[in-house]
Coordinates of N, CA and C in Angstrom, one line a residue:
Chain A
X1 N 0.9 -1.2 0.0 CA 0.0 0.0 0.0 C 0.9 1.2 0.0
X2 N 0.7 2.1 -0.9 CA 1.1 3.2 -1.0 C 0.3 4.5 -0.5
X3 N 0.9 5.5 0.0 CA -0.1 6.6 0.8 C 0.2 7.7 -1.1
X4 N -1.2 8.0 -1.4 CA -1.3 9.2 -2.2 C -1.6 10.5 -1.9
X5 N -1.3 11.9 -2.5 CA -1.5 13.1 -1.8 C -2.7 13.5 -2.4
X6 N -3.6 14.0 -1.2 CA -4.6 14.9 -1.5 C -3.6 16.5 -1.7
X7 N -4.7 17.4 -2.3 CA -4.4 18.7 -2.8 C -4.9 19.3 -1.2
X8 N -4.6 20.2 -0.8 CA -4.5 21.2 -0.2 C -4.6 22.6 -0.7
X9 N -6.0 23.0 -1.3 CA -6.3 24.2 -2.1 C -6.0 25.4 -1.3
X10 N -6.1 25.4 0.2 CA -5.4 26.7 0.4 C -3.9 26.9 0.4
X11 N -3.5 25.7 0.8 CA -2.0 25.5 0.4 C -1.4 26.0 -0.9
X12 N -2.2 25.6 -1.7 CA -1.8 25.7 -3.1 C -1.8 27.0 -3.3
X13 N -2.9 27.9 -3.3 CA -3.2 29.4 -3.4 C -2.0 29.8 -2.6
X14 N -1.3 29.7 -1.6 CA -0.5 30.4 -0.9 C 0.6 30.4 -1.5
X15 N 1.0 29.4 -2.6 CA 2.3 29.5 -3.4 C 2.2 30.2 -4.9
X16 N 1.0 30.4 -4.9 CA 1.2 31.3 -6.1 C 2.0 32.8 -6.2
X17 N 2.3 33.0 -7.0 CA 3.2 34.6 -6.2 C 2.7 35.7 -7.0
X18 N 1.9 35.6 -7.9 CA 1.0 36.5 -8.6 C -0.4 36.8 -8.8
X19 N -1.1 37.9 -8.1 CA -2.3 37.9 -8.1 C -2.9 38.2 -9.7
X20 N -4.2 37.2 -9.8 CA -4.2 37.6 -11.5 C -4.1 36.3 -11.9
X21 N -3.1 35.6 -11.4 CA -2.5 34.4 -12.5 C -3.3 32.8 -11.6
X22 N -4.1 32.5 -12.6 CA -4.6 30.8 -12.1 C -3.5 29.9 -12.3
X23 N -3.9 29.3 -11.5 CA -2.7 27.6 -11.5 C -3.2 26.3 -11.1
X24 N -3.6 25.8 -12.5 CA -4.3 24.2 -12.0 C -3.6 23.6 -11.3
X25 N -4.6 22.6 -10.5 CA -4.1 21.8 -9.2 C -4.4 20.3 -9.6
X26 N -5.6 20.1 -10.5 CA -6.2 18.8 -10.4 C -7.2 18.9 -11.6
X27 N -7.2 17.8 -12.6 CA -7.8 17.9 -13.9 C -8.7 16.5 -13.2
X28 N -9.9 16.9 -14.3 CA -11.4 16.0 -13.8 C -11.7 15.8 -15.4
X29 N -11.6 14.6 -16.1 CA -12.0 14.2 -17.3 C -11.5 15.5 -18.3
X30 N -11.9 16.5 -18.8 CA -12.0 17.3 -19.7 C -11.7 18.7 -19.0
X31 N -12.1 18.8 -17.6 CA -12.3 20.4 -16.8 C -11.0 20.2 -16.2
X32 N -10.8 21.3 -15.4 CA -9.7 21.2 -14.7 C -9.9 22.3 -13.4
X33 N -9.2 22.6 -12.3 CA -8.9 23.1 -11.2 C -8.4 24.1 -10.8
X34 N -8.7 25.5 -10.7 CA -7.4 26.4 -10.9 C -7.5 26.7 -9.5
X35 N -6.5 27.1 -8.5 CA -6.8 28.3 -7.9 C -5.9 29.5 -7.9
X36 N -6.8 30.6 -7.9 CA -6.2 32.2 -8.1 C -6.2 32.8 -6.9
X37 N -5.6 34.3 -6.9 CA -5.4 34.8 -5.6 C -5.8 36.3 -6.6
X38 N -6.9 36.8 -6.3 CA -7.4 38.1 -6.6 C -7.6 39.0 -5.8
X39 N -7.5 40.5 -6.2 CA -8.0 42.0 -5.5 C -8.3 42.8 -6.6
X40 N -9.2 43.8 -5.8 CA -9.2 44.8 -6.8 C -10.3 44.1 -7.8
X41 N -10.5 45.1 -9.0 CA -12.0 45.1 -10.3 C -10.9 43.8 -11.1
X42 N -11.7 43.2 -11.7 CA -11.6 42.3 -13.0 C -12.0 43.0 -14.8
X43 N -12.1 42.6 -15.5 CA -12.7 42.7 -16.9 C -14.1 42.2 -16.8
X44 N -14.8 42.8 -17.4 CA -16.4 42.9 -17.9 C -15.9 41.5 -18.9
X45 N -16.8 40.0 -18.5 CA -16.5 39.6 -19.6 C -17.4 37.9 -19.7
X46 N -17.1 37.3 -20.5 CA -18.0 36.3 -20.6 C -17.8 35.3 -20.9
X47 N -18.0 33.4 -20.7 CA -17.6 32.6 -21.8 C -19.1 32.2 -22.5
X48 N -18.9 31.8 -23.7 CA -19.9 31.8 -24.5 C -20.1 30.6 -24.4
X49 N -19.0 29.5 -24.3 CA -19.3 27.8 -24.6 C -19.5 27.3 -23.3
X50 N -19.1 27.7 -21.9 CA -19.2 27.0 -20.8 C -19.7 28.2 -19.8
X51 N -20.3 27.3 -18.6 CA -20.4 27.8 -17.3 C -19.3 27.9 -16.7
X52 N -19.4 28.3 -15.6 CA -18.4 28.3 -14.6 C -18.0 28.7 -13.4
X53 N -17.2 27.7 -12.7 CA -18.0 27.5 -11.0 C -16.8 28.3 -10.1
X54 N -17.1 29.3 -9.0 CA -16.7 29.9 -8.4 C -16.3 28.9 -7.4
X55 N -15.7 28.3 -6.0 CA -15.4 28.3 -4.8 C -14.3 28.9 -4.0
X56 N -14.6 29.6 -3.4 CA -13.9 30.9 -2.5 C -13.1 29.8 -1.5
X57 N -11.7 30.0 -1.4 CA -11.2 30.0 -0.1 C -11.0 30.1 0.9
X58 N -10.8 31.6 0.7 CA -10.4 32.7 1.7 C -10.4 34.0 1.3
X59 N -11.2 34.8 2.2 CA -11.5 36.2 1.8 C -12.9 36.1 1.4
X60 N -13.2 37.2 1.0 CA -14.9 37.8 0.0 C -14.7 38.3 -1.2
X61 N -15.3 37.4 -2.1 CA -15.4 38.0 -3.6 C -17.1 38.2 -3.7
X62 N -16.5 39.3 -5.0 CA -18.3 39.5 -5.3 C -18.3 39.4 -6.6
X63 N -19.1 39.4 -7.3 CA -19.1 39.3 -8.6 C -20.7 39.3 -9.1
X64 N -20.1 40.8 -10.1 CA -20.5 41.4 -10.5 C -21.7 40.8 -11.9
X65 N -22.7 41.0 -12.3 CA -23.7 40.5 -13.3 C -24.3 41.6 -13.7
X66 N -24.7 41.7 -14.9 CA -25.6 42.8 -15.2 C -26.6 43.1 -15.0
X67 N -27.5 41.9 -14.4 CA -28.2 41.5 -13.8 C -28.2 41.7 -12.1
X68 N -27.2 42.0 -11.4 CA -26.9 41.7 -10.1 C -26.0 41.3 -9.6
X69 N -25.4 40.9 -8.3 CA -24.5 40.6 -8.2 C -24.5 39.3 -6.6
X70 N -23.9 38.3 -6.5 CA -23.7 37.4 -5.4 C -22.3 37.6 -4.4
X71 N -22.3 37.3 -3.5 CA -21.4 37.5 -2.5 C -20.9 36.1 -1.7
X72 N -19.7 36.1 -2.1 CA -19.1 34.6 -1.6 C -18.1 34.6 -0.7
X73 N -18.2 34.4 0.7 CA -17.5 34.0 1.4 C -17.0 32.3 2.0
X74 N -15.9 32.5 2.3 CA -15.4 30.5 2.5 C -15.7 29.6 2.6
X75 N -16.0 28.9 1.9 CA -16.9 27.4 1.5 C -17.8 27.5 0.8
X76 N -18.4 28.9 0.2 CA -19.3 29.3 -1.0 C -19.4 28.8 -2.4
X77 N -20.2 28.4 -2.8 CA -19.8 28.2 -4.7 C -21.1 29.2 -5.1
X78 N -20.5 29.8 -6.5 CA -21.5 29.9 -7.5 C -21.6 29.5 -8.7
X79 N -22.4 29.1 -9.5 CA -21.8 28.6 -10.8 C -22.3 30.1 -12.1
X80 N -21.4 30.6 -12.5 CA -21.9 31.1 -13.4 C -22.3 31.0 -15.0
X81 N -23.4 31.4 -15.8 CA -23.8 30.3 -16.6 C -23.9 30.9 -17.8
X82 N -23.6 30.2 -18.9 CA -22.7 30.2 -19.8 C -23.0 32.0 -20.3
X83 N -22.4 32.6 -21.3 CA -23.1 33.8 -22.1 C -23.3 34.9 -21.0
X84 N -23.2 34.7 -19.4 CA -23.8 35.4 -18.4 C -22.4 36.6 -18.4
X85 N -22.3 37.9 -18.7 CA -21.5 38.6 -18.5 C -21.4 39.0 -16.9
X86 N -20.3 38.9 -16.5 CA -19.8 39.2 -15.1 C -18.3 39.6 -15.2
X87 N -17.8 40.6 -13.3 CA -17.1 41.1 -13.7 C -16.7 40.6 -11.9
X88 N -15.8 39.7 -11.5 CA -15.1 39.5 -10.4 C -14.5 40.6 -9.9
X89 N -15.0 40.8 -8.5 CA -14.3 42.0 -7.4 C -14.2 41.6 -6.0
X90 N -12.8 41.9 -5.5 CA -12.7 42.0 -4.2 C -11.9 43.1 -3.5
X91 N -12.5 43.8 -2.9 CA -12.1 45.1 -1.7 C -10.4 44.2 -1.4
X92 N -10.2 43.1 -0.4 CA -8.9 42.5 -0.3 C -8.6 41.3 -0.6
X93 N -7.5 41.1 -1.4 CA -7.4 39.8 -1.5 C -8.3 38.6 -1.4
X94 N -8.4 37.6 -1.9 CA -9.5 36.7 -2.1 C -8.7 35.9 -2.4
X95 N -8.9 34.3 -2.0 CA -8.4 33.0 -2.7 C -9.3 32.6 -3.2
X96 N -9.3 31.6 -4.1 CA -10.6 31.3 -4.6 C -10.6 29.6 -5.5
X97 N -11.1 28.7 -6.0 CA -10.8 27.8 -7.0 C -11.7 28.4 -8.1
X98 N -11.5 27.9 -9.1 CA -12.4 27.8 -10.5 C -12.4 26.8 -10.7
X99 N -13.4 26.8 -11.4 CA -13.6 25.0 -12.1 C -14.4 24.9 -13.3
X100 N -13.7 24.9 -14.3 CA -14.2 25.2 -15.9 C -13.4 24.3 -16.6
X101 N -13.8 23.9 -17.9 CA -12.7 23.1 -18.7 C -11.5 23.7 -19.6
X102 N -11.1 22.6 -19.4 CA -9.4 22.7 -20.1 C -9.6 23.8 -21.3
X103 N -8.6 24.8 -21.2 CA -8.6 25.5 -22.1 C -9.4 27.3 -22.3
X104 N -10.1 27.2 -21.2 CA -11.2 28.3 -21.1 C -9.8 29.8 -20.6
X105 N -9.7 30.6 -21.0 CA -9.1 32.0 -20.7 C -10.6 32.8 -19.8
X106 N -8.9 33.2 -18.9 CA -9.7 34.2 -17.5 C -10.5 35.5 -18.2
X107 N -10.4 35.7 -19.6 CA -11.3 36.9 -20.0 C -12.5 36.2 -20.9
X108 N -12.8 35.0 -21.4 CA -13.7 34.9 -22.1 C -13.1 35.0 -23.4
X109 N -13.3 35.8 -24.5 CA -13.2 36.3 -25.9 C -12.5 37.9 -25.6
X110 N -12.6 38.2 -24.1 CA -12.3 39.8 -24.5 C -10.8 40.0 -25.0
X111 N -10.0 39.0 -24.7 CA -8.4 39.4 -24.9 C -8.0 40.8 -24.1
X112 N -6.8 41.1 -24.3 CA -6.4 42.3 -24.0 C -5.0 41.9 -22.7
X113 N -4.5 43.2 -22.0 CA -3.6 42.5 -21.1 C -3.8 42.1 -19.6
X114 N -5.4 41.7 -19.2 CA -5.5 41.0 -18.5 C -5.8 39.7 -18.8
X115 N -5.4 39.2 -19.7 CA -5.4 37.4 -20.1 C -4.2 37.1 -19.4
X116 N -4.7 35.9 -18.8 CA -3.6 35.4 -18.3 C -3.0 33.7 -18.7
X117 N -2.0 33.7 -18.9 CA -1.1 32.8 -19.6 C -1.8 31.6 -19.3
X118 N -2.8 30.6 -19.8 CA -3.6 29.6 -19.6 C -2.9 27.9 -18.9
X119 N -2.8 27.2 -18.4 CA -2.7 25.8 -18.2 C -1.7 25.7 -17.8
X120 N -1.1 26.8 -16.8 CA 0.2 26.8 -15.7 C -0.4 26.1 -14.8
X121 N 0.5 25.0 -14.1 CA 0.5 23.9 -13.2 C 0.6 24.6 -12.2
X122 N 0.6 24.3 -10.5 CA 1.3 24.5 -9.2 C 1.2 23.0 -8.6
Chain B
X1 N -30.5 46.5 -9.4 CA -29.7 45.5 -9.3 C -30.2 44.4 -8.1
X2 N -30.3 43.1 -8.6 CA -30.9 42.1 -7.5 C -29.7 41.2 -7.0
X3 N -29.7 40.8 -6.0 CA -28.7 40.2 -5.2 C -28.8 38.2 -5.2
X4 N -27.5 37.8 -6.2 CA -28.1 36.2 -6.3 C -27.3 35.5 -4.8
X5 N -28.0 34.5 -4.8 CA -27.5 33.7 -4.1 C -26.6 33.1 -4.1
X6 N -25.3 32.8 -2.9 CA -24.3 32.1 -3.2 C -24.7 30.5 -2.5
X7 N -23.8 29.6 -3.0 CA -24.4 28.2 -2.0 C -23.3 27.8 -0.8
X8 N -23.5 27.9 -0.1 CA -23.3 27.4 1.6 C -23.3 26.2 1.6
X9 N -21.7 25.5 0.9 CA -21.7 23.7 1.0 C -21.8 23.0 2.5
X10 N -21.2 24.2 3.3 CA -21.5 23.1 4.8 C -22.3 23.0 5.5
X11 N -23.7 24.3 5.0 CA -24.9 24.3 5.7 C -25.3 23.6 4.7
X12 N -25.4 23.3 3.7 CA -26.4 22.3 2.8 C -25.9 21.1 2.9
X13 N -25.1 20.5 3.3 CA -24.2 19.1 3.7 C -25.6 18.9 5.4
X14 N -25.3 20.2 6.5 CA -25.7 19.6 7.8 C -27.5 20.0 7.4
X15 N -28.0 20.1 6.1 CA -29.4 20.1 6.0 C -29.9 18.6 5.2
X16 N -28.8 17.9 5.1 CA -29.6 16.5 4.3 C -29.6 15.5 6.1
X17 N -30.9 14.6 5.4 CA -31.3 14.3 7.2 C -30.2 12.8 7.2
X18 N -29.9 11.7 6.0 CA -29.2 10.6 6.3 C -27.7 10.5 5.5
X19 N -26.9 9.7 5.9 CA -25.8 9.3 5.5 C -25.8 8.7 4.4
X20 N -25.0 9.1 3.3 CA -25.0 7.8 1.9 C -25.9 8.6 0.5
X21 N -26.6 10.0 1.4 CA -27.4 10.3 0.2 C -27.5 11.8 -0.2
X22 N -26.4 11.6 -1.2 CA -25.8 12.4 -1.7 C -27.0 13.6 -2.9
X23 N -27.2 14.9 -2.4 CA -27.8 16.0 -2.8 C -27.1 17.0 -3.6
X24 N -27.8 17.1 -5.2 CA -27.0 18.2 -5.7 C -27.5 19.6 -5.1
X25 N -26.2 20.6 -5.6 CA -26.7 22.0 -4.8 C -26.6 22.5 -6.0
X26 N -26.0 22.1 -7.0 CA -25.6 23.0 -8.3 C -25.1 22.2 -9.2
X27 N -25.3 22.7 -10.7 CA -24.8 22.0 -12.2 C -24.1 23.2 -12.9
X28 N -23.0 22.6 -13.5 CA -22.0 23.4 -14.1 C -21.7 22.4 -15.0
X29 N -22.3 23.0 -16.0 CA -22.6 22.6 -17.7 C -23.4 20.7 -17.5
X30 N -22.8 20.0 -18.0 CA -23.4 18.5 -17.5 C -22.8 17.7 -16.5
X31 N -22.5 19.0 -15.1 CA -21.9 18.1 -14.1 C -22.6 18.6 -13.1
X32 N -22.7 17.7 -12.4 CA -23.2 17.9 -10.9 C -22.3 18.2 -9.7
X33 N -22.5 19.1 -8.5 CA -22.1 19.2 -7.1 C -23.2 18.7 -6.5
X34 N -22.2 17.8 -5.5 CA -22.9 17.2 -4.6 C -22.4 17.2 -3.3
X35 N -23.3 17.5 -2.4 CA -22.8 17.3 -0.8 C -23.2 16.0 -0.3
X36 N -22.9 15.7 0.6 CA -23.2 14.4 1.2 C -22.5 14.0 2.5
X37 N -22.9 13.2 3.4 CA -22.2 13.2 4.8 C -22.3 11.7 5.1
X38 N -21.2 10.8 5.3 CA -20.4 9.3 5.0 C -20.1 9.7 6.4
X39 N -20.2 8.0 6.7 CA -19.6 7.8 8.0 C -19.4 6.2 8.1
X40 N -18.2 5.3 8.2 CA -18.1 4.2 8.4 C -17.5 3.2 6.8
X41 N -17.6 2.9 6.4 CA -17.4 1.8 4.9 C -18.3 2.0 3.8
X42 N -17.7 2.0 2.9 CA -18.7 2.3 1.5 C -17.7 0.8 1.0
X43 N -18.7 0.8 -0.6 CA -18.8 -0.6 -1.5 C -17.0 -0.8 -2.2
X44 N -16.9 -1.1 -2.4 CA -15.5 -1.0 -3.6 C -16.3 -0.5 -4.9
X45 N -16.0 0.0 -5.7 CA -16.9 0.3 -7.2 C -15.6 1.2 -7.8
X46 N -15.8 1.2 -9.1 CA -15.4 2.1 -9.8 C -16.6 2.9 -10.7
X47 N -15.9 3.5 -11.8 CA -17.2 4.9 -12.5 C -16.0 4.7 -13.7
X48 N -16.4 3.5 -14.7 CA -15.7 3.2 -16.4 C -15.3 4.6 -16.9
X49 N -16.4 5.0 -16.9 CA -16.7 6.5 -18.1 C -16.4 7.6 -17.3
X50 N -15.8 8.0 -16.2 CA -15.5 8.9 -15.4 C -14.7 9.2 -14.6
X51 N -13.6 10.4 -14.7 CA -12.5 10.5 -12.9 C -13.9 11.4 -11.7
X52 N -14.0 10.9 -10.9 CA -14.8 11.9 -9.9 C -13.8 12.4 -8.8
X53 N -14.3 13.4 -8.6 CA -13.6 14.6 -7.5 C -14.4 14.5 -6.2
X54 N -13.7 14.5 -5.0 CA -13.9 14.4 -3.6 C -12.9 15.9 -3.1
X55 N -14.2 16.5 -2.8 CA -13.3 18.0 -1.8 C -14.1 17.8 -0.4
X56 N -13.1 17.7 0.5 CA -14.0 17.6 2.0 C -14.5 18.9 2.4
X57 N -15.4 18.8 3.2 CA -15.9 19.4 4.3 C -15.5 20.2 5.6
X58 N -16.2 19.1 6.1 CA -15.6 18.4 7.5 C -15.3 17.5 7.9
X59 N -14.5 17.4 8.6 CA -14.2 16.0 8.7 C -12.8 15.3 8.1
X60 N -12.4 13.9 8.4 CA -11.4 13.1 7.9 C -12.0 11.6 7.1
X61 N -11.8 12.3 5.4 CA -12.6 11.3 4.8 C -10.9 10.2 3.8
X62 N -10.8 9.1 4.1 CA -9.9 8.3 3.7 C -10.3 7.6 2.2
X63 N -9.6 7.7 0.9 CA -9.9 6.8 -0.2 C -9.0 5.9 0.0
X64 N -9.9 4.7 -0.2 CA -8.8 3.1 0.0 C -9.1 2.8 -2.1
X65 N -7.8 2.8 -2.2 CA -7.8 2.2 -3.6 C -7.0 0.9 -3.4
X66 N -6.9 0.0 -4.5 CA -6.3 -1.8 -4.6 C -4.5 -1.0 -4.4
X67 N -4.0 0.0 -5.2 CA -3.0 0.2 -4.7 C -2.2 1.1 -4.2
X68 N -3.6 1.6 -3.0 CA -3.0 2.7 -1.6 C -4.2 3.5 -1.7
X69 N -4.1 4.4 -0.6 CA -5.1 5.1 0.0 C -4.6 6.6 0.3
X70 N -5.6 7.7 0.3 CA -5.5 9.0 0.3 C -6.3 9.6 1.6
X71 N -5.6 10.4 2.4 CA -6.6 10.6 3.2 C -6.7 11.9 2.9
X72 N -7.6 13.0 3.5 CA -8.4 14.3 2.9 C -8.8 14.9 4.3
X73 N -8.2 15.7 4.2 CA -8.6 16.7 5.7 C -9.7 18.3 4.4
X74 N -10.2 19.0 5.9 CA -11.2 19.9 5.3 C -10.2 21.1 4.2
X75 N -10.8 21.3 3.2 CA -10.1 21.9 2.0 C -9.4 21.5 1.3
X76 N -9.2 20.0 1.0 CA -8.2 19.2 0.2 C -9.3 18.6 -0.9
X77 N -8.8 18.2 -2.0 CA -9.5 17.6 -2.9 C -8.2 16.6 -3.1
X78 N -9.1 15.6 -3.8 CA -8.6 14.3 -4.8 C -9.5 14.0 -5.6
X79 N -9.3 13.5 -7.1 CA -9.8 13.3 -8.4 C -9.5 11.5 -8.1
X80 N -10.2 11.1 -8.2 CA -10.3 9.2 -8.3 C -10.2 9.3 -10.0
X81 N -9.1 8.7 -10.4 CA -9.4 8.7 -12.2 C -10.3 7.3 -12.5
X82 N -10.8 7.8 -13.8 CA -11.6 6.6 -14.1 C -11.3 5.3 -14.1
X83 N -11.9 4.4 -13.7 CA -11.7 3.1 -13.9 C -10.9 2.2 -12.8
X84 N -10.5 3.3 -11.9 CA -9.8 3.2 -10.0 C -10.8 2.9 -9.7
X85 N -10.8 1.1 -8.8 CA -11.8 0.8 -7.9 C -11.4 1.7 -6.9
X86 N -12.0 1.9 -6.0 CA -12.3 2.9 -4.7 C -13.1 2.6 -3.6
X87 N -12.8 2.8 -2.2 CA -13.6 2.3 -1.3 C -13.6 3.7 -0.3
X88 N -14.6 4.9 -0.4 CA -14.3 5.4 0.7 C -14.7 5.1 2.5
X89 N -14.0 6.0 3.1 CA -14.4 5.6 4.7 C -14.1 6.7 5.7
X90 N -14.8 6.8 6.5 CA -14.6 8.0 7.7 C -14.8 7.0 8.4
X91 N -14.0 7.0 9.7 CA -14.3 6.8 11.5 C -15.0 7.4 11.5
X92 N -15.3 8.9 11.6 CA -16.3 9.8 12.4 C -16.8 10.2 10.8
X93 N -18.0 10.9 11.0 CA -18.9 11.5 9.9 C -17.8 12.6 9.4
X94 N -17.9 12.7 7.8 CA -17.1 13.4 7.2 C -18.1 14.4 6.3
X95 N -18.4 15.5 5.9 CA -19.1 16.0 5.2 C -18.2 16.5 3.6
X96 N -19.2 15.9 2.7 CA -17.8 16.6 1.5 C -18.7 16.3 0.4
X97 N -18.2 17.0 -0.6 CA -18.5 17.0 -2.0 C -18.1 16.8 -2.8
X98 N -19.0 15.9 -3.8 CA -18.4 15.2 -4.9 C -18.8 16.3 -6.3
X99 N -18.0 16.0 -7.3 CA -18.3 16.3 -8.9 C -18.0 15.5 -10.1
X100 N -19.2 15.4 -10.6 CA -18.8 14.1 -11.2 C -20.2 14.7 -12.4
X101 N -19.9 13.6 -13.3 CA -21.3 14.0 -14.4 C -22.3 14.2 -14.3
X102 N -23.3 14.4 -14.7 CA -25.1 13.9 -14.0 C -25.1 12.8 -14.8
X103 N -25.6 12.3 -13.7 CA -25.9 10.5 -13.8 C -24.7 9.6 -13.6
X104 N -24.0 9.8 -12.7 CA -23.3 8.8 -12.0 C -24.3 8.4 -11.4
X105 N -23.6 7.0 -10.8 CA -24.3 6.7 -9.0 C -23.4 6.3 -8.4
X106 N -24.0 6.4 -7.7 CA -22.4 6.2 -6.2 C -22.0 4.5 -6.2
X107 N -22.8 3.7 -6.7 CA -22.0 2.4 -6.6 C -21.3 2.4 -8.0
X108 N -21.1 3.3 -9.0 CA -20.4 2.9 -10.1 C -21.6 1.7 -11.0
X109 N -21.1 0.7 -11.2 CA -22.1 -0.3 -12.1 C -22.1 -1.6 -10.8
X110 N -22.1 -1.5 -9.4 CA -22.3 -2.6 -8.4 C -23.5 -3.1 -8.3
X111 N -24.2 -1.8 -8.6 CA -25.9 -1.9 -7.9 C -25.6 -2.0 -6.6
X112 N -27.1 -2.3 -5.7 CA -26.8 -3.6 -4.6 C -27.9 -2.4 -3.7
X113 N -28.1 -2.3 -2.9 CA -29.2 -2.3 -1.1 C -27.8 -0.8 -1.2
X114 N -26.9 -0.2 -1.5 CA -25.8 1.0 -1.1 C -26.1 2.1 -1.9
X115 N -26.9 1.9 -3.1 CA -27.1 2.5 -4.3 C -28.0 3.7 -3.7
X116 N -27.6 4.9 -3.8 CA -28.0 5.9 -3.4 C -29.1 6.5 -5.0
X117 N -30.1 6.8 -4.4 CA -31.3 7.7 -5.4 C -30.6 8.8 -6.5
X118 N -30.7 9.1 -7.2 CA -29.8 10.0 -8.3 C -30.8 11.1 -8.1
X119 N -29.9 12.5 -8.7 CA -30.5 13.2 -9.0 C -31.6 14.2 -8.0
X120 N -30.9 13.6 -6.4 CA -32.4 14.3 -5.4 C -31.8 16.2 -4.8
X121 N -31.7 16.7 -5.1 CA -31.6 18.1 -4.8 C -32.1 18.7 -3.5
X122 N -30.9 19.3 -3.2 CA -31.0 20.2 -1.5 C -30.4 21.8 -1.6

């Protein structure tokens, strides 16, 4: 018998050294795992082919809808759904997971220089 | 602007009334989140057509696989890849959530009297 490692998602978030930047942890068939370390406004933006699921760490994110907006504190999910334009914010720092499939960029279609470099490991 | 709801995995884990029977809280694209609260021995099974993900709760939830076992404190995840028989187990009640397709079942293809109801929402 061999002992295997579980992930440690706040662990993980604590080694990233860039806020902004996702870092998969754990791939699930097709989706994968990121967790990010955010503050401050995000981009107005959207995915058109997938949903995609918030779970908060540590800290309060909010996020933003045109429609309205949800408030997530630690142990929270939301799923946001597909085409739904939203705009992620937090007053301080936030950890957070995502969970979308392989391949999805942190802006949707918008491009520009908040895209961040896609399917970096930690 | 209206205010959505976020979901509260550990108050919707201590609002299902028995053990073994696993409630979605949310779908993100054709997959399901599920809470659920185990305590004691589950079946050996596998899931052919699927890796599923275990993110704990509360609690100390152990995966016994044929070759080694994972144990999972609160905020850790592990991905079972497809086709890994699997046996989970808590000593004491563990509360945690699974993600996996819609329409798994929790014995994989075992069947048997363990086979938890698909699809019941909390």
């Amino acid at each position: 018998m061999t002992t295997q490692t579980s992930i440690d998602l706040r662990h993980k978030a604590s080694l990233i050294e860039a806020q902004w930047s996702p870092r998969v942890v754990a791939e699930m068939n097709d989706y994968q795992f990121k967790v990010v370390r955010i503050e401050g406004d995000f981009i107005w933006h959207d995915h058109q082919d997938t949903d995609e699921a918030f779970l908060v760490l540590e800290g309060q994110l909010r996020i933003d809808m045109r429609h309205g907006s949800v408030l997530l504190g630690p142990g929270e999910l939301y799923v946001v759904p597909r085409g739904v334009e939203h705009k992620p914010y937090a007053e301080k720092e936030v950890r957070l997971m995502l969970i979308e499939p392989r391949g999805v960029l942190n802006t949707g279609h918008e491009g520009g220089e908040r895209t961040a470099q896609n399917d970096l490991w930690i």
